[in-house]
GROMACS .gro file of C-alpha atoms in nm:
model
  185
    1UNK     CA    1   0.171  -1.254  -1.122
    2UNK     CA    2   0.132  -0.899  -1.169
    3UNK     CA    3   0.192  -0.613  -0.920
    4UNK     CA    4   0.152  -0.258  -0.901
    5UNK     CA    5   0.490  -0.131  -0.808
    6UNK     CA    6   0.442   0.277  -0.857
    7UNK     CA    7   0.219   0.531  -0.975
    8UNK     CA    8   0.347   0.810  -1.248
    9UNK     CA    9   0.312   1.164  -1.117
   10UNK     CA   10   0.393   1.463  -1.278
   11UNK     CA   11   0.653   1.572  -1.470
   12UNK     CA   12   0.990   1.701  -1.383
   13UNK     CA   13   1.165   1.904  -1.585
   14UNK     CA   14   1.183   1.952  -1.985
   15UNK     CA   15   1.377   1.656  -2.046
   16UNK     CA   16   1.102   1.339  -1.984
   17UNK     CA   17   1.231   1.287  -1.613
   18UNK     CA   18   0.875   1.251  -1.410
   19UNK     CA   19   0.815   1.183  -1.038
   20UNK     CA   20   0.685   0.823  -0.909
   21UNK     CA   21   0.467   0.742  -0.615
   22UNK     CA   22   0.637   0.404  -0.513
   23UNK     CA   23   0.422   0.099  -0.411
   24UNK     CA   24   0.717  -0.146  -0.339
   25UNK     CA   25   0.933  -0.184  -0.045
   26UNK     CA   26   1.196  -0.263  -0.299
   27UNK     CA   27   1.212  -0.051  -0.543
   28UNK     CA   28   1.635  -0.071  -0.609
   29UNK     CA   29   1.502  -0.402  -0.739
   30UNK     CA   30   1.138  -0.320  -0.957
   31UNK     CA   31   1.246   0.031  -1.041
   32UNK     CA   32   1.566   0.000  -1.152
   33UNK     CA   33   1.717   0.105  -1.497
   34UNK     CA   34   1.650  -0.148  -1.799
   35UNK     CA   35   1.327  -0.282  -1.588
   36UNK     CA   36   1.057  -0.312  -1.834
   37UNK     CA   37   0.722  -0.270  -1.696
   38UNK     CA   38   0.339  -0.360  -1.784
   39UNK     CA   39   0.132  -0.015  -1.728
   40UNK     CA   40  -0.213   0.013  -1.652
   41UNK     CA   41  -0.394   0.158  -1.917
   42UNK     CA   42  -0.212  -0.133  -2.130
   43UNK     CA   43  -0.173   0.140  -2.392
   44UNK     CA   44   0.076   0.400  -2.243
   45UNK     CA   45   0.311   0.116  -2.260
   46UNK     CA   46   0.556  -0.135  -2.217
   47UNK     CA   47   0.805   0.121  -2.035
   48UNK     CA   48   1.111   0.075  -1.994
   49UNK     CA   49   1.322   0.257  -1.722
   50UNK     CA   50   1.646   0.472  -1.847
   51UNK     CA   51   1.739   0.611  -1.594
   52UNK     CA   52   1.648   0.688  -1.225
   53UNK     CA   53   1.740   0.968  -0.934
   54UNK     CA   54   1.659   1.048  -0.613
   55UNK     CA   55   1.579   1.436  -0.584
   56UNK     CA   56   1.424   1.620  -0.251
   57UNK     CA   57   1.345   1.275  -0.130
   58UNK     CA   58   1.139   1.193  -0.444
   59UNK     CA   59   1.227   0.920  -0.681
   60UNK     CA   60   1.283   1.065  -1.074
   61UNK     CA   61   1.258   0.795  -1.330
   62UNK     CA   62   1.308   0.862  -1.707
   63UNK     CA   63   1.196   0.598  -1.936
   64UNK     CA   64   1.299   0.521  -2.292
   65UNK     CA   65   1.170   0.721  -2.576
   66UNK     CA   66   1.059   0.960  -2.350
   67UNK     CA   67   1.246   1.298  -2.429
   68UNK     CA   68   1.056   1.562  -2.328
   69UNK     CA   69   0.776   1.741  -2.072
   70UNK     CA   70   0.522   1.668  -2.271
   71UNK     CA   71   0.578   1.264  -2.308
   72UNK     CA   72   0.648   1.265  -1.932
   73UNK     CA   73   0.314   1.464  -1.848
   74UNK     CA   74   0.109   1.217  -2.087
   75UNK     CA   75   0.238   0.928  -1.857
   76UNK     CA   76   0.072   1.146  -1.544
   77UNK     CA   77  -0.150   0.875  -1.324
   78UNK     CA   78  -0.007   0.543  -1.511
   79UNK     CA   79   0.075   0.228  -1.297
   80UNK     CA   80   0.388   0.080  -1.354
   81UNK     CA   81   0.349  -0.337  -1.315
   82UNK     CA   82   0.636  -0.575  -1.228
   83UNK     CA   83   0.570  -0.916  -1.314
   84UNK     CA   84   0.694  -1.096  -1.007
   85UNK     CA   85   0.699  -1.501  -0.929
   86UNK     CA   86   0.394  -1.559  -0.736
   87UNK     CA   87   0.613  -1.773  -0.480
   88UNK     CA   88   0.830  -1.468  -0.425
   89UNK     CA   89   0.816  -1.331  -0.077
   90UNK     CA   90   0.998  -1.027   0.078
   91UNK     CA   91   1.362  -1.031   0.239
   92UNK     CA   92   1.234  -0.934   0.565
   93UNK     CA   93   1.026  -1.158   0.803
   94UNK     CA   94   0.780  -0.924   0.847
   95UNK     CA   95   0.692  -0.792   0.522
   96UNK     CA   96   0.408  -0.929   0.294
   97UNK     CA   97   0.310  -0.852  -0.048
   98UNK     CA   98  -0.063  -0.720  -0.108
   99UNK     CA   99  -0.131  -1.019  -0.302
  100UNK     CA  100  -0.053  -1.256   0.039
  101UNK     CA  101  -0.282  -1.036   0.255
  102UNK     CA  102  -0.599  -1.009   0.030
  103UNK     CA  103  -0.864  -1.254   0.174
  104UNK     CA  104  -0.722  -1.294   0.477
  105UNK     CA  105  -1.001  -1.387   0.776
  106UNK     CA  106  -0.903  -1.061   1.002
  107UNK     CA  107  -0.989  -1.213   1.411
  108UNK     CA  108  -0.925  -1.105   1.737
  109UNK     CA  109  -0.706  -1.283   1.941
  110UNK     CA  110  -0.974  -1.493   2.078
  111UNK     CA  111  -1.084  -1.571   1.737
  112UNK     CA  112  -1.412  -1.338   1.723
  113UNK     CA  113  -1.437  -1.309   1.319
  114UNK     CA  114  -1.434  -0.967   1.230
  115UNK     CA  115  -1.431  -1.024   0.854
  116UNK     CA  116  -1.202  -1.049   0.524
  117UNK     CA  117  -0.933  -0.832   0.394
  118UNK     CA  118  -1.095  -0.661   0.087
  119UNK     CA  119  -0.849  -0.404   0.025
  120UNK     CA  120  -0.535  -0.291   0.113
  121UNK     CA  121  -0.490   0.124   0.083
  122UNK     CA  122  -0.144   0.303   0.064
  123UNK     CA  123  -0.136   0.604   0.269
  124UNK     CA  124   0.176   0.793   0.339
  125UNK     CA  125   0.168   0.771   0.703
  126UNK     CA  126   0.079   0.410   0.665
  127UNK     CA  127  -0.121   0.113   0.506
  128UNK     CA  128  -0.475   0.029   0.593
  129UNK     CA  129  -0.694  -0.292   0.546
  130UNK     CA  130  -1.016  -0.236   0.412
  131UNK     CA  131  -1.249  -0.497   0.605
  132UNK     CA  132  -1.509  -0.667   0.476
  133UNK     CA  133  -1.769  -0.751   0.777
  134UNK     CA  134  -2.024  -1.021   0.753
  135UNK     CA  135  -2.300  -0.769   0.699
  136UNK     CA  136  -2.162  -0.569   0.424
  137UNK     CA  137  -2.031  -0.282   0.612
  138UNK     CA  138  -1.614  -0.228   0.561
  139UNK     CA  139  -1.379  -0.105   0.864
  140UNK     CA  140  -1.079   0.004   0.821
  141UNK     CA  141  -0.775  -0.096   1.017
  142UNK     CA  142  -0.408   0.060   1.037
  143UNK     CA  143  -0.171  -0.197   0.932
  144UNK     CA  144   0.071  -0.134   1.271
  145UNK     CA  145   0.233  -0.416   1.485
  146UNK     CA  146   0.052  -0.231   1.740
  147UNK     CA  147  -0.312  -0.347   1.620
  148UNK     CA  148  -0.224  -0.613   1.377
  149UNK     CA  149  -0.039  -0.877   1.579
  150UNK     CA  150   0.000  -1.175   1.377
  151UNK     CA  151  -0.041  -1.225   1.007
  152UNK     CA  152  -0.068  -1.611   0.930
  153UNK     CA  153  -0.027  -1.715   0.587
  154UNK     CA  154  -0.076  -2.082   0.667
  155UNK     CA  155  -0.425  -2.012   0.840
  156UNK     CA  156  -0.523  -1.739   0.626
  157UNK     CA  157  -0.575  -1.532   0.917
  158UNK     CA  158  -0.469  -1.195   1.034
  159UNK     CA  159  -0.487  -1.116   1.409
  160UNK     CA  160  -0.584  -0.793   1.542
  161UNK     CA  161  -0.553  -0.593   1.856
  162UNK     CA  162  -0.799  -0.322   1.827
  163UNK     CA  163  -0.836  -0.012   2.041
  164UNK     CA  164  -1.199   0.051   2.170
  165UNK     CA  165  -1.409   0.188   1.878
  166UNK     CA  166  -1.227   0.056   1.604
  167UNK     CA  167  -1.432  -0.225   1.551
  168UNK     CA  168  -1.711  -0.163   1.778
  169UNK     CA  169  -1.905   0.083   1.894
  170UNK     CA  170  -1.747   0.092   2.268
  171UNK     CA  171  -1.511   0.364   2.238
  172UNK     CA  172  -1.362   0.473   2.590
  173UNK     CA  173  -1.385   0.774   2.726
  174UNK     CA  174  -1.084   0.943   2.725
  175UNK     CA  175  -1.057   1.169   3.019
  176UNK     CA  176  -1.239   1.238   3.323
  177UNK     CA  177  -1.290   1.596   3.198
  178UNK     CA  178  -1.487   1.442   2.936
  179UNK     CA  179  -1.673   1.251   3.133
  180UNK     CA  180  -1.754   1.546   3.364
  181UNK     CA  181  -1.846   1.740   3.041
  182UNK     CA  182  -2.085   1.451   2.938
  183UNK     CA  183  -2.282   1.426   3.307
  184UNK     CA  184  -2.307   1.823   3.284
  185UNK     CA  185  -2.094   1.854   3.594
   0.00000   0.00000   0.00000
């Protein structure tokens, strides 16, 4: 099975080095020097990594054959794919792949269907599941313990926790001041 494990960003420096948006919560392991990855468009590649810093909190990666700016900067907005065993999981408990989520029914804890895991988006603050409802219309939800309380691979299920207004149209009111400002008082 293939996954996306980083994104190629611009390049750093004159001597090939470019900056990588990682997708993996491991990437000591994916990203590592002498990992040979797939890229998406199939022609910028195989790659295979050289060498690999971090630098102001930003992972560097050089790859083979790459020697200068100008082969880094043609790499700009390539995905880097791992090929991974499909019956690999994560080290930690609590950590899925994007592969093991897609699908997944996404209920409330009483088992109200919301709808299916279409998507899952990689934000820097955090991940989000793009929801598909019955009717065609997509919500998205924040992929925090705090709304997502239970992912069940065995049921197919995800279990969610939802503040008012995230999946319905019943938002509370936050303050009496808005309230007040609502009645015209």
């Amino acid at each position: 099975m293939q996954l996306v494990v980083a994104r190629i960003g611009r390049a750093h420096g004159i001597k090939g080095e470019v900056t990588v948006e990682v997708r993996t919560d491991e990437p000591e392991l994916r990203l590592a020097p002498g990992a040979v990855l797939a890229t998406e468009p199939a022609s910028a590649g195989p790659l295979t990594i050289e060498t690999g810093r971090v630098h102001s909190g930003r992972l560097l990666l050089r790859f083979e054959g790459v020697r200068d700016r100008n082969g880094a900067e043609a790499l700009r907005n390539t995905l880097l794919i791992a090929e991974v065993d499909p019956e690999e999981r994560p080290e930690e408990p609590d950590e899925y792949y994007d592969h093991q989520l897609m699908d997944l029914d996404v209920v409330l804890a009483d088992g109200t269907g919301i709808g299916r895991i279409t998507e899952i988006s990689h934000l820097p603050s955090q991940d989000l599941f793009i929801v598909e409802r019955p009717d065609g219309s997509e919500v998205m939800i924040p992929f925090v313990e705090e709304i997502v309380t239970e992912i069940d691979l065995a049921g197919q299920r995800a279990v969610i926790d939802p503040p008012p207004g995230l999946v319905d149209d019943r938002a509370e009111i936050a303050s009496q001041r808005e309230a007040d400002a609502e009645d015209g008082n």
